[in-house]
Amino acid sequence: MTNDTIPAARIDVAPEEACPITPVVGIVFSRWTTPILWVLNEYGRHRFVELERRIATITPKVLTERLRQLERDGLVVRTYHPEVPPRVEYEISELGRSLAPLFASLAGWSINLGKVEQARLDYDAREPVRGRRT
Amino acid sequence: MTNDTIPAARIDVAPEEACPITPVVGIVFSRWTTPILWVLNEYGRHRFVELERRIATITPKVLTERLRQLERDGLVVRTYHPEVPPRVEYEISELGRSLAPLFASLAGWSINLGKVEQARLDYDAREPVRGRRT
DNA sequence: CGGAATCCACCACGATACTG
DNA sequence: CAGTATCGTGGTGGATTCCG
């Protein structure tokens, strides 16, 4: 505990981000990951096509990519059943499940979506006044 | 509490997303918004350049864009002081401040980053076995 | 200082095949 | 069924320049 530990340093924070949660956001909230994790968490194990249908607007290619990434990050578990026809199942991992309270929090914040919508209307209503001074 | 509330409907979920938190994610976790909100929430009101320096890797163009978006969504308040030289200050709004617990949750989940890293190492270690069957 | 305007590069995503 | 391969594009972000 001598003073040869980090010398207070500049407050410039990390070189990368001024924000400690950025890495988590990158992992958990990159495109399509939330619908996938939500579905797996909420409705349990799914086959590929089931996910595809459940999410509907995702293409198989992108679904594959995202599932790979989630599997790699340890948030999703992939199980291959060597049958004919082949069957693959995806389920949320324990690590993935640990995100549940977070998701619940997020869902809870949804009650504020109306305020956001209203803020947008207000903003758009007074913004045509070009120049945006004041 | 009669059964004339939402008639069960199809479970096909929303047409857009199979996931109710997607809208919130779009608003709160789009690119750069977290560092900005985090800084404003954590360190209070900032001038444009201060934010620029604090975040460091962001370009003024993108910073402007994101600040506009956040202002429009009611998460950030912009105050213009007509002086010479001009001075503009950004601070988090009450609505933005309501995200604080969420951010704290996220920050708390950071303890799992090591597990993610380990999962990646494991995955990469066994993946060179091409074919990815099993 | 606090931006706006312009130009450009990249790649994530979508669409459309095809396969074990 | 559960993907992979290939191609094309648009939209986002970076770099640069200029302005009130």
PDB file of N, CA, C and O in Angstrom, chain A residues 42-106:
ATOM      1  N   GLU A  42     -37.026 -16.334 -22.266  1.00  0.00           N
ATOM      2  CA  GLU A  42     -38.443 -16.307 -21.926  1.00  0.00           C
ATOM      3  C   GLU A  42     -39.158 -17.603 -22.305  1.00  0.00           C
ATOM      4  O   GLU A  42     -40.002 -18.090 -21.561  1.00  0.00           O
ATOM      5  N   TYR A  43     -38.822 -18.136 -23.469  1.00  0.00           N
ATOM      6  CA  TYR A  43     -39.563 -19.289 -23.962  1.00  0.00           C
ATOM      7  C   TYR A  43     -38.745 -20.562 -24.021  1.00  0.00           C
ATOM      8  O   TYR A  43     -39.159 -21.557 -24.601  1.00  0.00           O
ATOM      9  N   GLY A  44     -37.551 -20.516 -23.478  1.00  0.00           N
ATOM     10  CA  GLY A  44     -36.747 -21.732 -23.429  1.00  0.00           C
ATOM     11  C   GLY A  44     -36.072 -22.094 -24.731  1.00  0.00           C
ATOM     12  O   GLY A  44     -35.988 -21.296 -25.652  1.00  0.00           O
ATOM     13  N   ARG A  45     -35.636 -23.300 -24.774  1.00  0.00           N
ATOM     14  CA  ARG A  45     -34.836 -23.826 -25.879  1.00  0.00           C
ATOM     15  C   ARG A  45     -35.573 -23.799 -27.216  1.00  0.00           C
ATOM     16  O   ARG A  45     -36.769 -24.100 -27.289  1.00  0.00           O
ATOM     17  N   HIS A  46     -34.861 -23.445 -28.236  1.00  0.00           N
ATOM     18  CA  HIS A  46     -35.433 -23.331 -29.573  1.00  0.00           C
ATOM     19  C   HIS A  46     -34.547 -23.981 -30.623  1.00  0.00           C
ATOM     20  O   HIS A  46     -33.327 -23.960 -30.508  1.00  0.00           O
ATOM     21  N   ARG A  47     -35.164 -24.482 -31.660  1.00  0.00           N
ATOM     22  CA  ARG A  47     -34.426 -24.910 -32.830  1.00  0.00           C
ATOM     23  C   ARG A  47     -34.179 -23.696 -33.714  1.00  0.00           C
ATOM     24  O   ARG A  47     -34.790 -22.639 -33.515  1.00  0.00           O
ATOM     25  N   PHE A  48     -33.320 -23.881 -34.690  1.00  0.00           N
ATOM     26  CA  PHE A  48     -32.968 -22.759 -35.555  1.00  0.00           C
ATOM     27  C   PHE A  48     -34.188 -22.124 -36.220  1.00  0.00           C
ATOM     28  O   PHE A  48     -34.415 -20.918 -36.136  1.00  0.00           O
ATOM     29  N   VAL A  49     -34.972 -22.952 -36.878  1.00  0.00           N
ATOM     30  CA  VAL A  49     -36.156 -22.427 -37.574  1.00  0.00           C
ATOM     31  C   VAL A  49     -37.150 -21.778 -36.643  1.00  0.00           C
ATOM     32  O   VAL A  49     -37.844 -20.835 -37.028  1.00  0.00           O
ATOM     33  N   GLU A  50     -37.242 -22.332 -35.454  1.00  0.00           N
ATOM     34  CA  GLU A  50     -38.172 -21.757 -34.487  1.00  0.00           C
ATOM     35  C   GLU A  50     -37.765 -20.332 -34.139  1.00  0.00           C
ATOM     36  O   GLU A  50     -38.590 -19.420 -34.093  1.00  0.00           O
ATOM     37  N   LEU A  51     -36.467 -20.158 -33.938  1.00  0.00           N
ATOM     38  CA  LEU A  51     -35.955 -18.810 -33.669  1.00  0.00           C
ATOM     39  C   LEU A  51     -36.226 -17.906 -34.857  1.00  0.00           C
ATOM     40  O   LEU A  51     -36.672 -16.771 -34.722  1.00  0.00           O
ATOM     41  N   GLU A  52     -35.954 -18.469 -36.019  1.00  0.00           N
ATOM     42  CA  GLU A  52     -36.135 -17.706 -37.252  1.00  0.00           C
ATOM     43  C   GLU A  52     -37.573 -17.206 -37.360  1.00  0.00           C
ATOM     44  O   GLU A  52     -37.823 -16.047 -37.673  1.00  0.00           O
ATOM     45  N   ARG A  53     -38.507 -18.104 -37.077  1.00  0.00           N
ATOM     46  CA  ARG A  53     -39.906 -17.730 -37.184  1.00  0.00           C
ATOM     47  C   ARG A  53     -40.319 -16.773 -36.070  1.00  0.00           C
ATOM     48  O   ARG A  53     -41.094 -15.842 -36.277  1.00  0.00           O
ATOM     49  N   ARG A  54     -39.783 -17.028 -34.902  1.00  0.00           N
ATOM     50  CA  ARG A  54     -40.162 -16.227 -33.751  1.00  0.00           C
ATOM     51  C   ARG A  54     -39.711 -14.788 -33.930  1.00  0.00           C
ATOM     52  O   ARG A  54     -40.401 -13.855 -33.566  1.00  0.00           O
ATOM     53  N   ILE A  55     -38.541 -14.616 -34.503  1.00  0.00           N
ATOM     54  CA  ILE A  55     -38.020 -13.259 -34.657  1.00  0.00           C
ATOM     55  C   ILE A  55     -38.466 -12.644 -35.986  1.00  0.00           C
ATOM     56  O   ILE A  55     -38.608 -11.448 -36.124  1.00  0.00           O
ATOM     57  N   ALA A  56     -38.690 -13.527 -36.946  1.00  0.00           N
ATOM     58  CA  ALA A  56     -39.434 -13.151 -38.166  1.00  0.00           C
ATOM     59  C   ALA A  56     -38.692 -12.233 -39.132  1.00  0.00           C
ATOM     60  O   ALA A  56     -38.606 -12.509 -40.314  1.00  0.00           O
ATOM     61  N   THR A  57     -38.167 -11.128 -38.641  1.00  0.00           N
ATOM     62  CA  THR A  57     -37.543 -10.197 -39.580  1.00  0.00           C
ATOM     63  C   THR A  57     -36.049 -10.448 -39.742  1.00  0.00           C
ATOM     64  O   THR A  57     -35.381  -9.738 -40.491  1.00  0.00           O
ATOM     65  N   ILE A  58     -35.543 -11.443 -39.068  1.00  0.00           N
ATOM     66  CA  ILE A  58     -34.109 -11.720 -39.177  1.00  0.00           C
ATOM     67  C   ILE A  58     -33.863 -12.722 -40.310  1.00  0.00           C
ATOM     68  O   ILE A  58     -34.692 -13.590 -40.578  1.00  0.00           O
ATOM     69  N   THR A  59     -32.762 -12.572 -40.996  1.00  0.00           N
ATOM     70  CA  THR A  59     -32.426 -13.524 -42.063  1.00  0.00           C
ATOM     71  C   THR A  59     -31.584 -14.652 -41.488  1.00  0.00           C
ATOM     72  O   THR A  59     -30.889 -14.458 -40.486  1.00  0.00           O
ATOM     73  N   PRO A  60     -31.629 -15.824 -42.114  1.00  0.00           N
ATOM     74  CA  PRO A  60     -30.867 -16.963 -41.574  1.00  0.00           C
ATOM     75  C   PRO A  60     -29.384 -16.650 -41.428  1.00  0.00           C
ATOM     76  O   PRO A  60     -28.754 -17.067 -40.461  1.00  0.00           O
ATOM     77  N   LYS A  61     -28.861 -15.942 -42.380  1.00  0.00           N
ATOM     78  CA  LYS A  61     -27.437 -15.614 -42.308  1.00  0.00           C
ATOM     79  C   LYS A  61     -27.099 -14.838 -41.055  1.00  0.00           C
ATOM     80  O   LYS A  61     -26.204 -15.208 -40.292  1.00  0.00           O
ATOM     81  N   VAL A  62     -27.848 -13.772 -40.834  1.00  0.00           N
ATOM     82  CA  VAL A  62     -27.586 -12.928 -39.675  1.00  0.00           C
ATOM     83  C   VAL A  62     -27.879 -13.680 -38.388  1.00  0.00           C
ATOM     84  O   VAL A  62     -27.137 -13.573 -37.413  1.00  0.00           O
ATOM     85  N   LEU A  63     -28.939 -14.468 -38.407  1.00  0.00           N
ATOM     86  CA  LEU A  63     -29.253 -15.254 -37.217  1.00  0.00           C
ATOM     87  C   LEU A  63     -28.087 -16.163 -36.870  1.00  0.00           C
ATOM     88  O   LEU A  63     -27.676 -16.270 -35.712  1.00  0.00           O
ATOM     89  N   THR A  64     -27.544 -16.820 -37.876  1.00  0.00           N
ATOM     90  CA  THR A  64     -26.385 -17.676 -37.652  1.00  0.00           C
ATOM     91  C   THR A  64     -25.224 -16.889 -37.043  1.00  0.00           C
ATOM     92  O   THR A  64     -24.638 -17.294 -36.042  1.00  0.00           O
ATOM     93  N   GLU A  65     -24.930 -15.761 -37.651  1.00  0.00           N
ATOM     94  CA  GLU A  65     -23.819 -14.938 -37.165  1.00  0.00           C
ATOM     95  C   GLU A  65     -23.989 -14.568 -35.698  1.00  0.00           C
ATOM     96  O   GLU A  65     -23.062 -14.728 -34.897  1.00  0.00           O
ATOM     97  N   ARG A  66     -25.189 -14.087 -35.375  1.00  0.00           N
ATOM     98  CA  ARG A  66     -25.433 -13.649 -34.008  1.00  0.00           C
ATOM     99  C   ARG A  66     -25.398 -14.807 -33.030  1.00  0.00           C
ATOM    100  O   ARG A  66     -24.897 -14.696 -31.921  1.00  0.00           O
ATOM    101  N   LEU A  67     -25.945 -15.950 -33.466  1.00  0.00           N
ATOM    102  CA  LEU A  67     -25.939 -17.110 -32.570  1.00  0.00           C
ATOM    103  C   LEU A  67     -24.503 -17.552 -32.304  1.00  0.00           C
ATOM    104  O   LEU A  67     -24.155 -17.923 -31.189  1.00  0.00           O
ATOM    105  N   ARG A  68     -23.685 -17.521 -33.336  1.00  0.00           N
ATOM    106  CA  ARG A  68     -22.276 -17.873 -33.165  1.00  0.00           C
ATOM    107  C   ARG A  68     -21.612 -16.958 -32.143  1.00  0.00           C
ATOM    108  O   ARG A  68     -20.900 -17.391 -31.254  1.00  0.00           O
ATOM    109  N   GLN A  69     -21.863 -15.690 -32.319  1.00  0.00           N
ATOM    110  CA  GLN A  69     -21.250 -14.728 -31.427  1.00  0.00           C
ATOM    111  C   GLN A  69     -21.709 -14.961 -29.986  1.00  0.00           C
ATOM    112  O   GLN A  69     -20.889 -14.964 -29.051  1.00  0.00           O
ATOM    113  N   LEU A  70     -23.005 -15.185 -29.832  1.00  0.00           N
ATOM    114  CA  LEU A  70     -23.536 -15.414 -28.489  1.00  0.00           C
ATOM    115  C   LEU A  70     -23.008 -16.708 -27.899  1.00  0.00           C
ATOM    116  O   LEU A  70     -22.739 -16.796 -26.698  1.00  0.00           O
ATOM    117  N   GLU A  71     -22.847 -17.699 -28.766  1.00  0.00           N
ATOM    118  CA  GLU A  71     -22.287 -18.969 -28.299  1.00  0.00           C
ATOM    119  C   GLU A  71     -20.837 -18.751 -27.869  1.00  0.00           C
ATOM    120  O   GLU A  71     -20.413 -19.204 -26.817  1.00  0.00           O
ATOM    121  N   ARG A  72     -20.112 -18.033 -28.686  1.00  0.00           N
ATOM    122  CA  ARG A  72     -18.714 -17.765 -28.378  1.00  0.00           C
ATOM    123  C   ARG A  72     -18.548 -16.988 -27.074  1.00  0.00           C
ATOM    124  O   ARG A  72     -17.622 -17.230 -26.302  1.00  0.00           O
ATOM    125  N   ASP A  73     -19.466 -16.076 -26.856  1.00  0.00           N
ATOM    126  CA  ASP A  73     -19.386 -15.279 -25.634  1.00  0.00           C
ATOM    127  C   ASP A  73     -19.926 -16.026 -24.417  1.00  0.00           C
ATOM    128  O   ASP A  73     -19.919 -15.499 -23.306  1.00  0.00           O
ATOM    129  N   GLY A  74     -20.410 -17.233 -24.649  1.00  0.00           N
ATOM    130  CA  GLY A  74     -20.867 -18.044 -23.525  1.00  0.00           C
ATOM    131  C   GLY A  74     -22.250 -17.684 -23.027  1.00  0.00           C
ATOM    132  O   GLY A  74     -22.634 -18.083 -21.926  1.00  0.00           O
ATOM    133  N   LEU A  75     -23.020 -16.959 -23.828  1.00  0.00           N
ATOM    134  CA  LEU A  75     -24.353 -16.566 -23.395  1.00  0.00           C
ATOM    135  C   LEU A  75     -25.417 -17.554 -23.861  1.00  0.00           C
ATOM    136  O   LEU A  75     -26.513 -17.606 -23.319  1.00  0.00           O
ATOM    137  N   VAL A  76     -25.041 -18.312 -24.886  1.00  0.00           N
ATOM    138  CA  VAL A  76     -25.986 -19.262 -25.466  1.00  0.00           C
ATOM    139  C   VAL A  76     -25.285 -20.615 -25.635  1.00  0.00           C
ATOM    140  O   VAL A  76     -24.083 -20.672 -25.911  1.00  0.00           O
ATOM    141  N   VAL A  77     -26.032 -21.673 -25.450  1.00  0.00           N
ATOM    142  CA  VAL A  77     -25.473 -23.007 -25.636  1.00  0.00           C
ATOM    143  C   VAL A  77     -26.110 -23.664 -26.854  1.00  0.00           C
ATOM    144  O   VAL A  77     -27.338 -23.699 -26.966  1.00  0.00           O
ATOM    145  N   ARG A  78     -25.270 -24.166 -27.730  1.00  0.00           N
ATOM    146  CA  ARG A  78     -25.749 -24.818 -28.947  1.00  0.00           C
ATOM    147  C   ARG A  78     -25.572 -26.324 -28.798  1.00  0.00           C
ATOM    148  O   ARG A  78     -24.512 -26.800 -28.405  1.00  0.00           O
ATOM    149  N   THR A  79     -26.638 -27.044 -29.126  1.00  0.00           N
ATOM    150  CA  THR A  79     -26.542 -28.504 -29.061  1.00  0.00           C
ATOM    151  C   THR A  79     -26.911 -29.113 -30.402  1.00  0.00           C
ATOM    152  O   THR A  79     -27.996 -28.857 -30.921  1.00  0.00           O
ATOM    153  N   TYR A  80     -25.996 -29.895 -30.925  1.00  0.00           N
ATOM    154  CA  TYR A  80     -26.197 -30.515 -32.223  1.00  0.00           C
ATOM    155  C   TYR A  80     -26.610 -31.971 -32.040  1.00  0.00           C
ATOM    156  O   TYR A  80     -25.921 -32.751 -31.398  1.00  0.00           O
ATOM    157  N   HIS A  81     -27.759 -32.328 -32.616  1.00  0.00           N
ATOM    158  CA  HIS A  81     -28.211 -33.710 -32.560  1.00  0.00           C
ATOM    159  C   HIS A  81     -28.010 -34.344 -33.939  1.00  0.00           C
ATOM    160  O   HIS A  81     -28.732 -33.997 -34.876  1.00  0.00           O
ATOM    161  N   PRO A  82     -27.080 -35.254 -34.038  1.00  0.00           N
ATOM    162  CA  PRO A  82     -26.778 -35.854 -35.346  1.00  0.00           C
ATOM    163  C   PRO A  82     -27.862 -36.834 -35.767  1.00  0.00           C
ATOM    164  O   PRO A  82     -27.721 -38.037 -35.616  1.00  0.00           O
ATOM    165  N   GLU A  83     -28.952 -36.302 -36.253  1.00  0.00           N
ATOM    166  CA  GLU A  83     -30.049 -37.138 -36.714  1.00  0.00           C
ATOM    167  C   GLU A  83     -30.320 -36.812 -38.184  1.00  0.00           C
ATOM    168  O   GLU A  83     -29.660 -35.968 -38.767  1.00  0.00           O
ATOM    169  N   VAL A  84     -31.341 -37.500 -38.713  1.00  0.00           N
ATOM    170  CA  VAL A  84     -31.764 -37.132 -40.054  1.00  0.00           C
ATOM    171  C   VAL A  84     -33.255 -36.855 -40.021  1.00  0.00           C
ATOM    172  O   VAL A  84     -34.040 -37.747 -39.734  1.00  0.00           O
ATOM    173  N   PRO A  85     -33.639 -35.642 -40.292  1.00  0.00           N
ATOM    174  CA  PRO A  85     -32.788 -34.484 -40.598  1.00  0.00           C
ATOM    175  C   PRO A  85     -32.090 -33.980 -39.339  1.00  0.00           C
ATOM    176  O   PRO A  85     -32.562 -34.248 -38.232  1.00  0.00           O
ATOM    177  N   PRO A  86     -31.040 -33.246 -39.519  1.00  0.00           N
ATOM    178  CA  PRO A  86     -30.292 -32.732 -38.382  1.00  0.00           C
ATOM    179  C   PRO A  86     -31.149 -31.842 -37.489  1.00  0.00           C
ATOM    180  O   PRO A  86     -32.096 -31.226 -37.951  1.00  0.00           O
ATOM    181  N   ARG A  87     -30.805 -31.841 -36.233  1.00  0.00           N
ATOM    182  CA  ARG A  87     -31.558 -31.001 -35.306  1.00  0.00           C
ATOM    183  C   ARG A  87     -30.564 -30.261 -34.426  1.00  0.00           C
ATOM    184  O   ARG A  87     -29.619 -30.848 -33.905  1.00  0.00           O
ATOM    185  N   VAL A  88     -30.775 -28.996 -34.312  1.00  0.00           N
ATOM    186  CA  VAL A  88     -29.894 -28.182 -33.479  1.00  0.00           C
ATOM    187  C   VAL A  88     -30.753 -27.388 -32.511  1.00  0.00           C
ATOM    188  O   VAL A  88     -31.795 -26.862 -32.898  1.00  0.00           O
ATOM    189  N   GLU A  89     -30.319 -27.358 -31.294  1.00  0.00           N
ATOM    190  CA  GLU A  89     -31.086 -26.593 -30.321  1.00  0.00           C
ATOM    191  C   GLU A  89     -30.221 -25.550 -29.643  1.00  0.00           C
ATOM    192  O   GLU A  89     -29.048 -25.788 -29.342  1.00  0.00           O
ATOM    193  N   TYR A  90     -30.844 -24.426 -29.423  1.00  0.00           N
ATOM    194  CA  TYR A  90     -30.169 -23.328 -28.738  1.00  0.00           C
ATOM    195  C   TYR A  90     -30.884 -23.051 -27.430  1.00  0.00           C
ATOM    196  O   TYR A  90     -32.105 -22.998 -27.390  1.00  0.00           O
ATOM    197  N   GLU A  91     -30.097 -22.884 -26.389  1.00  0.00           N
ATOM    198  CA  GLU A  91     -30.701 -22.462 -25.135  1.00  0.00           C
ATOM    199  C   GLU A  91     -29.799 -21.448 -24.467  1.00  0.00           C
ATOM    200  O   GLU A  91     -28.620 -21.330 -24.791  1.00  0.00           O
ATOM    201  N   ILE A  92     -30.391 -20.716 -23.578  1.00  0.00           N
ATOM    202  CA  ILE A  92     -29.609 -19.702 -22.891  1.00  0.00           C
ATOM    203  C   ILE A  92     -28.721 -20.378 -21.848  1.00  0.00           C
ATOM    204  O   ILE A  92     -29.101 -21.389 -21.255  1.00  0.00           O
ATOM    205  N   SER A  93     -27.549 -19.855 -21.683  1.00  0.00           N
ATOM    206  CA  SER A  93     -26.627 -20.418 -20.690  1.00  0.00           C
ATOM    207  C   SER A  93     -26.913 -19.816 -19.320  1.00  0.00           C
ATOM    208  O   SER A  93     -27.737 -18.919 -19.184  1.00  0.00           O
ATOM    209  N   GLU A  94     -26.199 -20.295 -18.350  1.00  0.00           N
ATOM    210  CA  GLU A  94     -26.385 -19.729 -17.013  1.00  0.00           C
ATOM    211  C   GLU A  94     -25.924 -18.279 -17.012  1.00  0.00           C
ATOM    212  O   GLU A  94     -26.563 -17.405 -16.421  1.00  0.00           O
ATOM    213  N   LEU A  95     -24.828 -18.048 -17.690  1.00  0.00           N
ATOM    214  CA  LEU A  95     -24.326 -16.675 -17.790  1.00  0.00           C
ATOM    215  C   LEU A  95     -25.358 -15.776 -18.459  1.00  0.00           C
ATOM    216  O   LEU A  95     -25.607 -14.657 -18.027  1.00  0.00           O
ATOM    217  N   GLY A  96     -25.950 -16.296 -19.516  1.00  0.00           N
ATOM    218  CA  GLY A  96     -26.988 -15.547 -20.208  1.00  0.00           C
ATOM    219  C   GLY A  96     -28.173 -15.285 -19.298  1.00  0.00           C
ATOM    220  O   GLY A  96     -28.749 -14.196 -19.313  1.00  0.00           O
ATOM    221  N   ARG A  97     -28.511 -16.280 -18.522  1.00  0.00           N
ATOM    222  CA  ARG A  97     -29.651 -16.137 -17.626  1.00  0.00           C
ATOM    223  C   ARG A  97     -29.395 -15.053 -16.574  1.00  0.00           C
ATOM    224  O   ARG A  97     -30.320 -14.433 -16.066  1.00  0.00           O
ATOM    225  N   SER A  98     -28.134 -14.831 -16.287  1.00  0.00           N
ATOM    226  CA  SER A  98     -27.805 -13.808 -15.286  1.00  0.00           C
ATOM    227  C   SER A  98     -28.136 -12.405 -15.785  1.00  0.00           C
ATOM    228  O   SER A  98     -28.063 -11.435 -15.034  1.00  0.00           O
ATOM    229  N   LEU A  99     -28.517 -12.324 -17.041  1.00  0.00           N
ATOM    230  CA  LEU A  99     -28.898 -11.021 -17.587  1.00  0.00           C
ATOM    231  C   LEU A  99     -30.375 -10.720 -17.348  1.00  0.00           C
ATOM    232  O   LEU A  99     -30.829  -9.591 -17.562  1.00  0.00           O
ATOM    233  N   ALA A 100     -31.102 -11.731 -16.916  1.00  0.00           N
ATOM    234  CA  ALA A 100     -32.548 -11.595 -16.787  1.00  0.00           C
ATOM    235  C   ALA A 100     -32.989 -10.361 -15.988  1.00  0.00           C
ATOM    236  O   ALA A 100     -33.854  -9.609 -16.449  1.00  0.00           O
ATOM    237  N   PRO A 101     -32.413 -10.128 -14.816  1.00  0.00           N
ATOM    238  CA  PRO A 101     -32.847  -8.943 -14.062  1.00  0.00           C
ATOM    239  C   PRO A 101     -32.609  -7.649 -14.838  1.00  0.00           C
ATOM    240  O   PRO A 101     -33.413  -6.723 -14.782  1.00  0.00           O
ATOM    241  N   LEU A 102     -31.519  -7.643 -15.555  1.00  0.00           N
ATOM    242  CA  LEU A 102     -31.197  -6.495 -16.385  1.00  0.00           C
ATOM    243  C   LEU A 102     -32.296  -6.263 -17.416  1.00  0.00           C
ATOM    244  O   LEU A 102     -32.775  -5.142 -17.607  1.00  0.00           O
ATOM    245  N   PHE A 103     -32.673  -7.342 -18.061  1.00  0.00           N
ATOM    246  CA  PHE A 103     -33.722  -7.253 -19.065  1.00  0.00           C
ATOM    247  C   PHE A 103     -35.036  -6.807 -18.438  1.00  0.00           C
ATOM    248  O   PHE A 103     -35.777  -6.021 -19.023  1.00  0.00           O
ATOM    249  N   ALA A 104     -35.292  -7.312 -17.260  1.00  0.00           N
ATOM    250  CA  ALA A 104     -36.514  -6.913 -16.565  1.00  0.00           C
ATOM    251  C   ALA A 104     -36.485  -5.416 -16.289  1.00  0.00           C
ATOM    252  O   ALA A 104     -37.476  -4.706 -16.486  1.00  0.00           O
ATOM    253  N   SER A 105     -35.345  -4.942 -15.864  1.00  0.00           N
ATOM    254  CA  SER A 105     -35.149  -3.516 -15.626  1.00  0.00           C
ATOM    255  C   SER A 105     -35.463  -2.712 -16.870  1.00  0.00           C
ATOM    256  O   SER A 105     -36.188  -1.718 -16.847  1.00  0.00           O
ATOM    257  N   LEU A 106     -34.899  -3.179 -17.945  1.00  0.00           N
ATOM    258  CA  LEU A 106     -35.100  -2.538 -19.245  1.00  0.00           C
ATOM    259  C   LEU A 106     -36.580  -2.507 -19.601  1.00  0.00           C
ATOM    260  O   LEU A 106     -37.110  -1.474 -20.024  1.00  0.00           O
TER     261      LEU A 106
END
